[in-house]
Amino acid sequence: MRLTRMLSFGICVGVMLCSMSAYAATVRAICNVPAHLVMPLVQQNEPFHVFIKAGKGQWQPAEYELQDGRIIFHLQPAKLGGSDIMLLLNPPQDLDIYDNNPPALTGLKVDARQLPTESVVHLGVANRAPRLIRIGAVDAENALDLTSVSAKLDELAVREKNIRIESTEPSKATVSVRLRNVEYGRHRAIVSIPDASPQVNALQVVVAFDYVDTTNFLLAALADVKMRTDSCFSNYEILEPLNDGFKDLTGVHCQNDVSWASAEGPGDHWVEVTLPEPKTIKEVTVYWAYYSGAYHTSQKIEIQVPEDAGWRSIYSSPKEGHPVSRCTTFRFTPVKMDKFRVFQHSGGGAAGRPDLMWLAEIEAR
Ligand SMILES: [Ca+2]
Ligand SMILES: [Ca+2]
């Protein structure tokens, strides 16, 4: 476990960062003028083994003084050859402090698929997103720091309960990462497995994939789909962008050539979709308008199908709304239909502009 605490020193330019681990203490100092670093000693158990290095330099024995229950280091960045200084106090005998190599990748499996042991893989394009990444790692010099194993999916940390570590000896482990459900689009998972050296060399494995739709019934190039809306924003009267297949918006430009918007005002907004023939449909995906770096993800949506003279809801947004993202898929018990509508409740648009419905594409499959 690496603990950190911040220290600041008036005579130093920058900050000092101190970290303690179970086996030893490391202190990191950013300083570009000569400085004294004074630390209290809880227990004075000489002899001390202290090493110092700067930047990418090599560890060397450090000089220190013991005085009244304190240990004093004289930091000389010019002499050490850098201002990013690290001190290592009493490293254990079996720690290879000169270790600059990350753990090696010994195996990589995604779901049931065994992959080449490469640290960056692209799984390709598939209509199913991967759920489980399994990584084998071994460090030649040191133990692995299994308490610092981490994973991210699309820059969001994977929860600890979804990371499982199996290890039979300190330098070897198998790390399994369970991925959450993702929306259609491009995704990237990164798993990081560090060694226990003071350099914290980490094996990083990147698994990228494209989760795509291959059975969209609404694509204009494939079917004569009709659309109708409750209203249109001024200069957003063309509905073709809603099923032209184009959904990679830049975030800078979001006119009617790439999106459709409802009138902006209180009241329900909707897009009615008519298929040329009935299809059994299990989900509708809406790609939201993307403008000024923000996705306009509506928060209160229903998917409705005709019933008698009115409409029946087959999907309703959860109370908490939807995470802001490029697209949202609304799933429901499959229904055979030739008509449905994406219905936004009054005030159920994106935060900031709740009376607007602004979309880039609708898909159904
Ligand atoms: Ca290593
Ligand atoms: Ca489009």
Coordinates of C-alpha atoms and ligand atoms in Angstrom, one line a residue:
M1 CA 0.0 0.0 0.0
R2 CA 1.5 3.3 -1.0
L3 CA 0.5 6.2 1.3
T4 CA 1.2 9.8 0.3
R5 CA 1.3 13.0 2.2
M6 CA 2.3 16.4 1.1
L7 CA 5.0 18.5 2.8
S8 CA 6.0 22.0 1.7
F9 CA 9.3 23.7 2.3
G10 CA 9.8 27.4 2.1
I11 CA 13.3 27.1 0.7
C12 CA 12.3 24.6 -1.9
V13 CA 10.9 25.6 -5.3
G14 CA 8.0 23.2 -5.7
V15 CA 6.6 20.7 -3.3
M16 CA 7.8 17.7 -1.4
L17 CA 5.9 14.5 -1.5
C18 CA 6.4 11.7 1.0
S19 CA 5.3 8.2 0.6
M20 CA 5.5 5.3 2.9
S21 CA 5.1 1.7 2.1
A22 CA 4.9 -1.4 4.2
Y23 CA 8.5 -2.2 3.7
A24 CA 10.3 1.1 3.5
A25 CA 9.8 4.8 3.1
T26 CA 10.3 6.8 0.0
V27 CA 10.4 10.5 -0.1
R28 CA 10.1 12.5 -3.3
A29 CA 11.3 16.1 -3.4
I30 CA 10.9 18.6 -6.2
C31 CA 13.5 21.2 -5.5
N32 CA 15.9 23.1 -7.6
V33 CA 17.9 24.9 -4.9
P34 CA 20.0 23.3 -2.2
A35 CA 17.8 22.4 0.7
H36 CA 17.7 20.6 4.0
L37 CA 15.1 17.9 4.5
V38 CA 14.4 17.2 8.1
M39 CA 12.2 14.3 9.2
P40 CA 11.3 13.2 12.7
L41 CA 12.3 9.6 13.6
V42 CA 9.8 7.5 15.4
Q43 CA 12.4 4.9 16.2
Q44 CA 16.1 5.4 15.9
N45 CA 17.3 2.1 14.8
E46 CA 20.7 2.6 13.2
P47 CA 22.3 1.8 10.9
F48 CA 20.2 3.5 8.3
H49 CA 20.4 2.5 4.7
V50 CA 19.4 5.5 2.6
F51 CA 19.6 5.9 -1.1
I52 CA 19.1 9.0 -3.2
K53 CA 18.6 9.7 -6.9
A54 CA 17.5 12.5 -9.2
G55 CA 15.4 12.3 -12.3
K56 CA 16.3 9.2 -14.3
G57 CA 19.7 8.8 -12.5
Q58 CA 20.7 5.7 -10.6
W59 CA 20.4 5.2 -6.9
Q60 CA 23.4 6.0 -4.8
P61 CA 24.1 6.0 -1.1
A62 CA 22.8 9.2 0.6
E63 CA 24.6 11.1 3.3
Y64 CA 22.6 12.2 6.4
E65 CA 22.9 13.4 9.9
L66 CA 21.1 12.2 13.0
Q67 CA 20.2 14.9 15.4
D68 CA 17.8 15.0 18.4
G69 CA 15.5 12.3 17.1
R70 CA 15.6 13.7 13.6
I71 CA 17.2 12.7 10.3
I72 CA 18.6 15.5 8.1
F73 CA 19.4 15.2 4.4
H74 CA 21.3 17.8 2.5
L75 CA 19.7 17.9 -1.0
Q76 CA 21.9 19.3 -3.7
P77 CA 20.0 19.2 -7.0
A78 CA 22.9 20.6 -9.1
K79 CA 25.2 17.9 -7.8
L80 CA 22.7 15.1 -8.3
G81 CA 21.8 16.2 -11.8
G82 CA 18.1 17.0 -11.4
S83 CA 15.5 18.7 -9.3
D84 CA 13.2 15.6 -9.0
I85 CA 14.8 13.9 -6.1
M86 CA 13.9 10.6 -4.5
L87 CA 15.1 9.2 -1.2
L88 CA 14.7 5.7 -0.1
L89 CA 15.0 4.7 3.5
N90 CA 15.8 1.2 4.7
P91 CA 14.7 -0.8 1.7
P92 CA 14.3 -4.5 2.6
Q93 CA 17.1 -6.8 1.6
D94 CA 15.1 -8.6 -1.1
L95 CA 14.0 -5.4 -2.9
D96 CA 15.8 -4.7 -6.1
I97 CA 15.9 -0.9 -6.0
Y98 CA 17.6 -0.7 -9.4
D99 CA 14.7 -2.3 -11.1
N100 CA 13.6 -0.3 -14.1
N101 CA 11.6 -3.0 -15.9
P102 CA 7.8 -3.3 -15.8
P103 CA 6.3 -6.7 -15.2
A104 CA 6.1 -8.9 -18.3
L105 CA 2.8 -9.9 -19.9
T106 CA 2.5 -13.7 -19.9
G107 CA -1.0 -14.2 -21.1
L108 CA -4.0 -12.2 -22.4
K109 CA -7.5 -13.5 -22.7
V110 CA -10.7 -11.6 -23.6
D111 CA -13.8 -13.5 -22.8
A112 CA -13.1 -17.0 -24.2
R113 CA -10.6 -15.7 -26.8
Q114 CA -6.8 -16.2 -26.2
L115 CA -4.9 -13.3 -27.7
P116 CA -1.2 -12.8 -28.5
T117 CA 0.7 -11.4 -25.5
E118 CA 0.9 -7.8 -26.8
S119 CA 0.3 -4.9 -24.5
V120 CA -1.9 -3.0 -27.0
V121 CA -4.6 -5.0 -28.9
H122 CA -7.6 -3.9 -30.9
L123 CA -10.3 -6.6 -30.9
G124 CA -11.8 -5.2 -34.1
V125 CA -15.4 -4.5 -34.9
A126 CA -18.1 -6.7 -33.3
N127 CA -21.8 -6.6 -32.4
R128 CA -21.0 -7.8 -28.9
A129 CA -18.9 -5.9 -26.4
P130 CA -16.3 -7.8 -24.4
R131 CA -17.1 -8.5 -20.7
L132 CA -13.9 -10.0 -19.2
I133 CA -10.2 -9.3 -19.6
R134 CA -7.7 -11.7 -18.1
I135 CA -4.1 -10.8 -17.8
G136 CA -1.1 -12.9 -16.6
A137 CA 1.9 -10.8 -15.3
V138 CA 5.2 -11.7 -13.8
D139 CA 8.0 -9.4 -12.6
A140 CA 11.6 -10.6 -13.0
E141 CA 13.1 -8.4 -10.3
N142 CA 10.6 -7.8 -7.6
A143 CA 7.2 -8.7 -6.2
L144 CA 4.1 -7.2 -7.9
D145 CA 2.3 -4.4 -6.0
L146 CA -1.1 -6.1 -6.0
T147 CA -2.7 -3.4 -3.9
S148 CA -2.1 -0.9 -6.7
V149 CA -3.6 -2.8 -9.6
S150 CA -6.1 -0.6 -11.4
A151 CA -8.2 -0.6 -14.5
K152 CA -10.1 2.0 -16.5
L153 CA -12.7 1.8 -19.2
D154 CA -13.0 4.9 -21.3
E155 CA -11.2 7.0 -18.6
L156 CA -13.5 5.8 -15.9
A157 CA -12.1 3.7 -13.1
V158 CA -13.3 0.1 -13.0
R159 CA -14.7 -0.6 -9.5
E160 CA -12.5 -2.6 -7.1
K161 CA -15.2 -5.3 -6.8
N162 CA -14.8 -5.9 -10.6
I163 CA -11.1 -6.6 -10.4
R164 CA -10.1 -10.0 -9.2
I165 CA -6.5 -10.9 -8.5
E166 CA -5.1 -14.5 -8.2
S167 CA -1.5 -14.9 -7.1
T168 CA 0.4 -17.9 -5.9
E169 CA 3.7 -16.2 -5.6
P170 CA 4.6 -12.5 -5.0
S171 CA 6.1 -11.9 -8.4
K172 CA 3.2 -13.5 -10.4
A173 CA -0.5 -12.8 -10.7
T174 CA -3.5 -13.2 -12.9
V175 CA -5.7 -10.1 -13.0
S176 CA -9.3 -10.4 -14.2
V177 CA -11.3 -7.3 -15.0
R178 CA -15.0 -7.4 -15.5
L179 CA -16.2 -4.6 -17.8
R180 CA -19.5 -2.8 -17.4
N181 CA -22.1 -2.6 -20.2
V182 CA -21.1 0.0 -22.8
E183 CA -23.0 1.8 -25.5
Y184 CA -22.4 1.4 -29.2
G185 CA -19.1 3.0 -30.3
R186 CA -15.4 2.9 -29.8
H187 CA -14.0 1.9 -26.4
R188 CA -10.7 1.4 -24.6
A189 CA -9.9 -0.5 -21.5
I190 CA -6.5 0.0 -19.7
V191 CA -5.2 -2.3 -17.0
S192 CA -2.2 -1.3 -15.0
I193 CA -0.1 -3.8 -12.9
P194 CA 2.8 -2.2 -11.1
D195 CA 5.9 -3.9 -9.5
A196 CA 6.9 -3.1 -5.9
S197 CA 10.1 -1.3 -6.9
P198 CA 10.5 2.4 -5.8
Q199 CA 10.2 3.3 -9.5
V200 CA 6.7 1.7 -9.6
N201 CA 7.3 0.2 -13.1
A202 CA 3.9 -0.8 -14.4
L203 CA 2.7 -3.2 -17.0
Q204 CA 0.0 -1.4 -19.0
V205 CA -2.4 -3.4 -21.2
V206 CA -4.7 -1.6 -23.6
V207 CA -7.7 -3.4 -25.1
A208 CA -9.6 -1.4 -27.6
F209 CA -12.8 -2.4 -29.4
D210 CA -15.6 -1.1 -31.6
Y211 CA -19.0 -2.2 -30.5
V212 CA -21.2 -1.7 -33.5
D213 CA -24.7 -2.1 -34.7
T214 CA -25.1 -4.3 -37.7
T215 CA -28.9 -4.7 -37.9
N216 CA -30.3 -1.3 -37.9
F217 CA -33.7 -1.4 -39.6
L218 CA -34.0 2.4 -40.0
L219 CA -31.0 3.1 -42.1
A220 CA -32.2 5.2 -45.1
A221 CA -29.9 3.3 -47.5
L222 CA -31.6 0.0 -46.6
A223 CA -35.3 0.9 -46.1
D224 CA -37.9 3.5 -47.0
V225 CA -38.5 4.7 -43.5
K226 CA -40.8 7.7 -42.9
M227 CA -40.3 10.1 -40.0
R228 CA -42.6 12.8 -38.5
T229 CA -42.0 15.1 -35.6
D230 CA -44.1 17.3 -33.3
S231 CA -42.2 20.4 -34.3
C232 CA -39.0 21.8 -35.7
F233 CA -36.5 24.3 -34.5
S234 CA -36.1 27.2 -37.0
N235 CA -33.8 26.0 -39.9
Y236 CA -34.0 22.4 -38.6
E237 CA -36.9 21.2 -40.8
I238 CA -35.1 18.5 -42.6
L239 CA -35.5 15.0 -41.0
E240 CA -33.0 13.0 -43.2
P241 CA -30.1 13.4 -40.7
L242 CA -32.1 11.2 -38.3
N243 CA -31.4 8.0 -40.3
D244 CA -28.6 8.8 -42.7
G245 CA -26.2 6.6 -40.8
F246 CA -23.9 9.6 -40.0
K247 CA -23.3 10.0 -36.3
D248 CA -19.7 11.0 -35.8
L249 CA -20.3 14.7 -35.0
T250 CA -17.4 17.0 -34.4
G251 CA -18.9 18.9 -31.5
V252 CA -18.1 22.2 -33.3
H253 CA -20.8 22.1 -36.0
C254 CA -24.3 20.8 -35.4
Q255 CA -26.6 22.3 -38.0
N256 CA -29.5 20.6 -39.7
D257 CA -27.2 18.7 -42.1
V258 CA -26.1 16.5 -39.2
S259 CA -28.9 16.8 -36.7
W260 CA -32.5 17.6 -36.2
A261 CA -33.9 19.7 -33.3
S262 CA -37.5 20.3 -32.0
A263 CA -38.9 23.7 -31.3
E264 CA -37.5 24.9 -28.0
G265 CA -40.4 25.4 -25.6
P266 CA -42.5 23.7 -23.0
G267 CA -44.5 20.7 -24.1
D268 CA -43.8 17.1 -25.2
H269 CA -41.5 16.5 -28.2
W270 CA -41.4 13.4 -30.4
V271 CA -40.2 11.7 -33.5
E272 CA -42.5 9.2 -35.1
V273 CA -40.9 6.4 -37.2
T274 CA -42.8 4.3 -39.7
L275 CA -41.2 1.2 -41.2
P276 CA -42.2 -0.1 -44.6
E277 CA -43.1 -3.5 -43.0
P278 CA -43.5 -4.8 -39.5
K279 CA -40.3 -5.9 -37.7
T280 CA -39.7 -7.4 -34.3
I281 CA -37.7 -4.8 -32.4
K282 CA -36.0 -5.2 -29.1
E283 CA -34.1 -1.9 -28.7
V284 CA -33.9 1.7 -30.0
T285 CA -30.7 3.7 -29.9
V286 CA -30.7 7.5 -30.1
Y287 CA -27.5 9.4 -30.9
W288 CA -27.6 12.8 -29.3
A289 CA -26.7 16.1 -30.9
Y290 CA -23.1 17.1 -30.0
Y291 CA -22.4 20.8 -29.8
S292 CA -19.8 22.9 -28.0
G293 CA -18.2 19.8 -26.6
A294 CA -21.5 18.6 -25.0
Y295 CA -23.8 15.8 -25.8
H296 CA -27.5 16.8 -25.6
T297 CA -28.7 13.6 -23.8
S298 CA -32.4 13.8 -23.1
Q299 CA -33.4 12.7 -19.6
K300 CA -37.0 11.7 -19.8
I301 CA -37.8 9.5 -22.8
E302 CA -40.5 6.9 -23.6
I303 CA -40.5 4.5 -26.5
Q304 CA -44.1 4.2 -27.6
V305 CA -46.1 2.0 -30.0
P306 CA -49.6 2.7 -31.4
E307 CA -52.5 1.2 -29.4
D308 CA -56.2 1.8 -30.3
A309 CA -56.3 5.6 -31.0
G310 CA -53.4 6.4 -28.8
W311 CA -49.9 5.2 -27.7
R312 CA -48.6 2.5 -25.3
S313 CA -45.3 2.9 -23.6
I314 CA -42.8 0.0 -24.0
Y315 CA -39.9 1.8 -22.4
S316 CA -39.6 4.7 -19.9
S317 CA -36.4 6.4 -18.7
P318 CA -35.3 5.6 -15.1
K319 CA -36.1 8.2 -12.5
E320 CA -32.4 9.3 -12.4
G321 CA -32.4 10.0 -16.2
H322 CA -29.5 8.9 -18.4
P323 CA -25.7 9.4 -18.2
V324 CA -24.6 12.1 -20.6
S325 CA -23.0 10.2 -23.6
R326 CA -22.8 10.0 -27.3
C327 CA -25.8 7.6 -27.5
T328 CA -28.3 5.8 -25.4
T329 CA -30.0 2.5 -26.1
F330 CA -33.5 1.9 -24.8
R331 CA -34.1 -1.9 -24.4
F332 CA -37.5 -3.5 -24.0
T333 CA -39.3 -6.9 -24.4
P334 CA -39.3 -7.4 -28.2
V335 CA -42.4 -6.1 -30.0
K336 CA -43.5 -6.6 -33.5
M337 CA -44.3 -3.2 -34.9
D338 CA -44.3 -1.0 -38.0
K339 CA -44.5 2.2 -36.1
F340 CA -43.0 3.7 -32.9
R341 CA -42.1 7.0 -31.5
V342 CA -39.3 8.4 -29.4
F343 CA -41.2 10.6 -27.0
Q344 CA -39.6 13.3 -24.8
H345 CA -41.7 14.5 -21.8
S346 CA -42.2 18.2 -21.4
G347 CA -39.0 19.5 -19.8
G348 CA -37.3 16.1 -20.3
G349 CA -34.5 17.3 -22.6
A350 CA -30.8 17.7 -21.7
A351 CA -29.8 19.6 -18.6
G352 CA -29.3 23.3 -19.6
R353 CA -31.9 23.1 -22.4
P354 CA -34.7 20.8 -21.1
D355 CA -37.3 22.1 -23.5
L356 CA -35.3 21.1 -26.6
M357 CA -35.0 17.6 -28.2
W358 CA -31.9 17.5 -30.3
L359 CA -30.8 14.3 -32.1
A360 CA -28.2 13.1 -34.6
E361 CA -29.6 9.6 -35.4
I362 CA -32.2 7.0 -34.5
E363 CA -31.6 3.3 -34.9
A364 CA -33.8 0.3 -34.1
R365 CA -33.0 -3.4 -34.1
Ligands
CA1 CA 10.4 -4.9 -12.4
CA2 CA -27.4 11.1 -38.6

